[in-house]
Coordinates of C-alpha atoms in Angstrom, one line a residue:
M1405 CA -17.8 -16.7 -5.5
I1406 CA -15.6 -13.6 -4.9
F1407 CA -18.4 -11.6 -3.4
D1408 CA -18.9 -14.3 -0.7
L1409 CA -15.4 -13.9 0.6
Q1410 CA -15.0 -13.1 4.3
V1411 CA -12.5 -10.3 4.6
G1412 CA -11.3 -8.5 7.8
L1413 CA -9.0 -5.5 8.3
I1414 CA -6.5 -4.5 10.9
G1415 CA -5.6 -0.8 11.1
V1416 CA -7.5 2.4 10.4
G1417 CA -4.7 4.7 9.3
R1418 CA -4.8 6.4 5.9
L1419 CA -4.3 3.1 4.1
G1420 CA -6.9 1.3 6.2
Q1421 CA -9.5 4.0 5.6
A1422 CA -8.8 4.0 1.8
I1423 CA -9.2 0.2 1.7
G1424 CA -12.6 0.6 3.6
R1425 CA -13.8 3.1 1.0
S1426 CA -12.7 0.9 -1.9
F1427 CA -14.2 -2.2 -0.4
E1428 CA -17.6 -0.5 0.1
Y1429 CA -17.5 0.8 -3.4
A1430 CA -16.8 -2.7 -4.8
Y1431 CA -19.1 -4.8 -2.5
D1432 CA -21.7 -2.3 -1.3
R1433 CA -21.0 -3.3 2.3
R1434 CA -18.7 -2.3 5.1
L1435 CA -15.5 -4.0 6.1
S1436 CA -15.0 -5.3 9.6
V1437 CA -11.9 -3.6 11.2
W1438 CA -10.0 -3.9 14.4
S1439 CA -7.7 -1.1 15.6
R1440 CA -6.1 0.0 18.8
R1441 CA -8.0 3.3 18.3
F1442 CA -11.1 1.3 19.0
A1443 CA -9.7 -0.9 21.8
G1444 CA -9.3 0.2 25.4
N1445 CA -8.9 3.9 24.7
G1446 CA -12.4 5.0 25.9
G1447 CA -13.1 6.8 22.6
G1448 CA -13.9 6.2 19.0
A1449 CA -16.3 3.7 17.6
G1450 CA -17.5 0.8 19.8
E1451 CA -17.9 -2.7 18.7
G1452 CA -20.3 -3.0 15.8
E1453 CA -20.7 0.8 15.6
F1454 CA -20.1 3.0 12.5
D1455 CA -18.0 6.1 12.8
Y1456 CA -18.5 9.0 10.4
K1457 CA -14.7 9.4 10.3
Y1458 CA -14.3 5.9 8.9
P1459 CA -16.6 5.4 5.9
G1460 CA -16.7 1.9 4.6
L1461 CA -15.6 0.4 8.0
V1462 CA -17.3 -1.0 11.0
S1463 CA -15.4 -1.7 14.2
A1464 CA -15.2 -5.3 15.6
T1465 CA -13.3 -7.3 18.2
L1466 CA -9.9 -8.7 17.2
P1467 CA -11.0 -12.4 17.6
Y1468 CA -13.9 -11.7 15.1
V1469 CA -11.7 -9.9 12.6
A1470 CA -8.8 -12.5 12.8
D1471 CA -11.3 -15.3 12.2
H1472 CA -11.9 -14.1 8.6
E1473 CA -10.5 -16.2 5.7
F1474 CA -8.8 -13.1 4.3
L1475 CA -7.1 -10.6 6.5
I1476 CA -5.7 -7.3 5.3
C1477 CA -3.1 -5.9 7.7
A1478 CA -2.7 -2.2 7.2
I1479 CA -0.1 -1.8 9.9
P1480 CA 3.7 -2.3 9.9
N1481 CA 4.7 -5.9 9.9
W1482 CA 6.6 -5.6 13.2
A1483 CA 3.4 -4.3 14.8
L1484 CA 1.4 -7.2 13.4
A1485 CA 4.0 -9.6 15.0
G1486 CA 3.4 -7.9 18.3
V1487 CA -0.4 -8.1 18.0
A1488 CA -0.3 -11.8 16.9
H1489 CA 2.1 -12.7 19.8
A1490 CA -0.3 -11.1 22.3
H1491 CA -3.4 -12.7 20.8
L1492 CA -2.1 -16.1 19.6
H1493 CA -5.4 -17.9 20.0
S1494 CA -7.3 -15.4 17.9
F1495 CA -4.8 -15.8 15.0
Q1496 CA -4.1 -19.5 15.2
R1497 CA -7.6 -20.9 15.3
S1498 CA -8.4 -20.1 11.6
S1499 CA -6.7 -20.7 8.3
G1500 CA -6.6 -18.4 5.2
L1501 CA -4.5 -15.7 3.7
V1502 CA -3.0 -12.6 5.2
F1503 CA -2.1 -9.6 3.1
L1504 CA 1.0 -7.9 4.6
T1505 CA 0.9 -4.2 3.5
G1506 CA 3.8 -3.0 5.7
A1507 CA 6.8 -1.7 3.9
D1508 CA 9.1 -3.2 6.5
T1509 CA 10.5 -6.7 6.1
P1510 CA 8.2 -9.3 7.7
H1511 CA 9.2 -10.4 11.2
P1512 CA 10.8 -13.9 10.9
E1513 CA 8.4 -15.2 13.6
L1514 CA 5.3 -14.3 11.6
A1515 CA 5.2 -17.7 9.9
T1516 CA 5.3 -19.4 13.3
L1517 CA 2.8 -17.0 14.8
L1518 CA 0.4 -17.6 11.9
P1519 CA 1.1 -21.2 11.0
N1520 CA -2.3 -21.8 9.2
R1521 CA -2.1 -18.7 7.1
T1522 CA -0.5 -18.0 3.7
L1523 CA 1.4 -14.7 4.0
V1524 CA 1.5 -12.4 1.0
R1525 CA 3.3 -9.1 0.8
V1526 CA 1.5 -6.4 -1.1
V1527 CA 1.9 -2.7 -1.8
P1528 CA -1.5 -1.0 -2.3
V1529 CA -1.1 2.2 -4.3
I1530 CA -4.0 4.6 -3.8
L1531 CA -5.0 6.1 -7.1
P1532 CA -5.8 9.8 -6.5
G1533 CA -9.4 10.8 -6.9
R1534 CA -10.7 7.2 -7.3
S1535 CA -12.0 4.4 -5.2
Q1536 CA -9.6 1.8 -6.7
F1537 CA -6.1 0.7 -6.1
F1538 CA -3.1 -0.6 -8.0
F1539 CA -1.4 -3.5 -6.2
L1540 CA 2.2 -4.8 -6.4
A1541 CA 2.1 -8.3 -4.9
C1542 CA 4.8 -10.8 -4.0
Q1543 CA 3.6 -14.2 -5.3
P1544 CA 4.0 -17.0 -2.8
Q1545 CA 6.1 -20.0 -3.8
A1546 CA 3.2 -22.3 -3.6
K1547 CA 0.4 -21.2 -6.0
S1548 CA -2.4 -22.6 -3.9
E1549 CA -6.2 -22.2 -4.2
I1550 CA -6.3 -19.7 -1.4
W1551 CA -3.7 -17.6 -3.3
R1552 CA -5.8 -17.7 -6.4
K1553 CA -8.9 -16.6 -4.5
G1554 CA -6.9 -13.8 -2.8
L1555 CA -5.6 -12.6 -6.2
A1556 CA -9.1 -12.6 -7.6
F1557 CA -10.2 -10.5 -4.5
L1558 CA -7.4 -7.9 -5.1
N1559 CA -8.5 -7.6 -8.7
T1560 CA -12.0 -6.5 -7.5
L1561 CA -10.3 -3.5 -5.8
G1562 CA -7.9 -2.6 -8.7
S1563 CA -5.3 -3.9 -11.0
V1564 CA -2.5 -6.2 -9.8
I1565 CA 1.1 -6.9 -10.8
T1566 CA 2.7 -9.9 -9.3
V1567 CA 6.4 -10.6 -8.9
E1568 CA 8.2 -13.7 -7.7
G1569 CA 10.7 -13.5 -4.8
D1570 CA 11.3 -11.1 -1.9
E1571 CA 14.3 -9.6 -3.6
A1572 CA 12.4 -8.4 -6.7
F1573 CA 9.6 -7.2 -4.5
E1574 CA 12.0 -5.1 -2.2
E1575 CA 13.6 -3.5 -5.2
L1576 CA 10.4 -2.7 -7.1
M1577 CA 8.2 -1.4 -4.2
I1578 CA 9.9 2.0 -4.1
F1579 CA 8.6 2.6 -7.7
T1580 CA 5.0 2.7 -6.3
S1581 CA 3.7 5.5 -4.1
P1582 CA 7.0 6.7 -2.7
L1583 CA 8.4 7.6 -6.2
A1584 CA 5.1 8.9 -7.4
T1585 CA 4.8 11.2 -4.4
V1586 CA 8.3 12.6 -4.9
I1587 CA 7.6 13.2 -8.6
R1588 CA 4.3 14.9 -7.9
V1589 CA 5.8 17.3 -5.3
A1590 CA 8.8 18.1 -7.6
L1591 CA 6.5 18.7 -10.6
A1592 CA 4.1 20.9 -8.6
T1593 CA 7.1 23.0 -7.4
A1594 CA 8.5 23.3 -10.9
I1595 CA 5.0 24.3 -12.3
A1596 CA 4.6 27.0 -9.6
E1597 CA 8.1 28.5 -10.1
F1598 CA 7.7 28.4 -13.9
L1599 CA 4.3 30.2 -13.8
E1600 CA 5.6 32.7 -11.3
A1601 CA 8.6 33.5 -13.5
R1602 CA 6.2 34.0 -16.4
H1603 CA 4.0 36.3 -14.2
A1604 CA 1.0 34.1 -15.0
N1605 CA -2.2 34.1 -13.1
R1606 CA -1.9 32.1 -9.9
R1607 CA -5.2 30.4 -10.6
W1608 CA -3.6 28.6 -13.5
Q1609 CA -1.4 26.5 -11.3
R1610 CA -4.1 24.1 -10.2
I1611 CA -5.2 23.8 -13.9
A1612 CA -1.6 23.1 -14.9
E1613 CA -1.2 20.5 -12.2
V1614 CA -4.3 18.7 -13.4
I1615 CA -3.2 18.8 -17.0
A1616 CA 0.2 17.5 -16.1
A1617 CA -1.2 14.7 -13.9
H1618 CA -3.6 13.5 -16.7
S1619 CA -0.8 13.7 -19.3
L1620 CA 1.4 11.4 -17.1
S1621 CA -1.4 8.9 -16.3
G1622 CA -1.1 7.3 -19.7
H1623 CA -4.9 6.8 -20.0
D1624 CA -5.0 8.5 -23.4
F1625 CA -2.7 6.0 -25.0
P1626 CA -1.5 2.5 -24.0
I1627 CA 2.3 3.2 -23.8
G1628 CA 4.9 2.8 -21.2
L1629 CA 7.6 5.2 -20.0
S1630 CA 10.5 4.2 -22.3
N1631 CA 8.7 4.3 -25.7
C1632 CA 6.7 7.5 -25.2
V1633 CA 9.1 9.6 -27.3
D1634 CA 8.4 7.8 -30.5
H1635 CA 4.7 8.3 -30.0
I1636 CA 4.7 12.0 -29.0
A1637 CA 7.9 13.9 -29.8
T1638 CA 8.0 15.7 -33.1
P1639 CA 11.5 16.5 -34.5
G1640 CA 12.3 20.2 -33.8
G1641 CA 9.2 20.5 -31.6
I1642 CA 8.7 21.7 -28.0
T1643 CA 8.9 18.1 -26.6
E1644 CA 12.4 17.7 -28.2
A1645 CA 13.5 21.0 -26.6
G1646 CA 12.4 19.8 -23.2
L1647 CA 14.1 16.4 -23.8
S1648 CA 17.4 18.3 -24.3
E1649 CA 17.2 19.1 -20.5
S1650 CA 15.9 15.8 -19.4
Q1651 CA 19.3 14.5 -18.2
A1652 CA 19.2 16.9 -15.2
L1653 CA 15.7 15.7 -14.4
S1654 CA 16.8 12.1 -14.6
Q1655 CA 19.7 12.7 -12.3
G1656 CA 17.3 14.3 -9.8
V1657 CA 15.0 11.3 -9.9
L1658 CA 18.0 8.9 -9.6
A1659 CA 19.2 10.7 -6.5
A1660 CA 15.7 10.4 -5.0
L1661 CA 15.6 6.7 -5.8
H1662 CA 19.0 6.1 -4.1
A1663 CA 17.8 8.1 -1.0
M1664 CA 14.7 6.0 -0.7
R1665 CA 16.5 2.8 -1.2
N1666 CA 19.1 3.7 1.4
R1667 CA 16.4 4.7 3.9
A1668 CA 14.6 1.4 3.3
D1669 CA 17.8 -0.5 3.9
A1670 CA 18.5 1.5 7.1
L1671 CA 14.9 0.9 8.4
G1672 CA 15.3 -2.8 7.7
K1673 CA 18.5 -2.9 9.8
V1674 CA 16.8 -1.0 12.6
V1675 CA 13.8 -3.3 12.6
T1676 CA 16.1 -6.4 12.5
E1677 CA 18.0 -5.1 15.6
I1678 CA 14.8 -4.4 17.5
Q1679 CA 13.6 -7.9 16.6
T1680 CA 16.8 -9.5 17.8
Q1681 CA 16.8 -7.6 21.1
T1682 CA 13.1 -8.5 21.6
D1683 CA 13.9 -12.2 21.0
L1684 CA 16.7 -12.1 23.5
V1685 CA 14.5 -10.5 26.1
R1686 CA 11.8 -13.2 25.6
R1687 CA 14.4 -16.0 25.8
T1688 CA 16.2 -14.7 28.9
P1689 CA 15.2 -16.7 32.0
R1690 CA 13.5 -14.7 34.8

């Protein structure tokens, strides 16, 4: 049964904390987590303790967390490779599935460091104001039973879209939280400037932002982005007037997408160079 799954977490950053809250909401129990914040720093929560700063989580040792059948890694993939290399026994004694949430390309040695694990890249999108996620997942080549169980687990935390192949995953991942954040910030700025130009009450800005966010969510009608005009716009209406200026908005979004893609490519090259240098150091005789 899904509710009997053994799940561990590595990392207590913003993503790790959000996963803890979502897990507790879905399963009514806390998620065991290991983090460097709890290890060897003389502060934070001790083993098995609860910390008010991390609801939904309980600290544990790395061997205990790594022993779980399902492991969520809420840290960069290069960092996971370093942790796994330093604690090989903890990671290699158990089998199961590892969810890689890092935006960076997985270290080529991860498959060797975690030989008994199925590695699945996922992008967890935190839905504002909720205890659920939306997931973009890269489907492994072999659709094994452990993958089917892992997919069922993700569905208990939110909805999941799966894609096949790293290339598709790399291209589509920027349309998740990165793009949504850029659009939210741009929209909030435009709303503030518009209301200021109209000499409107400043208290209206928050209301306007909430209205715009709900209008964009699509919960009121099951339509996508491309066919919304046919469902909403009235000939000669205010929507049509706004659409006459949409090309400039489209160009702005396109520029943001190119900037994010270029940065992702650059980060991938930097990580690759660091990995290559690290491999050379390891192989150099002493």
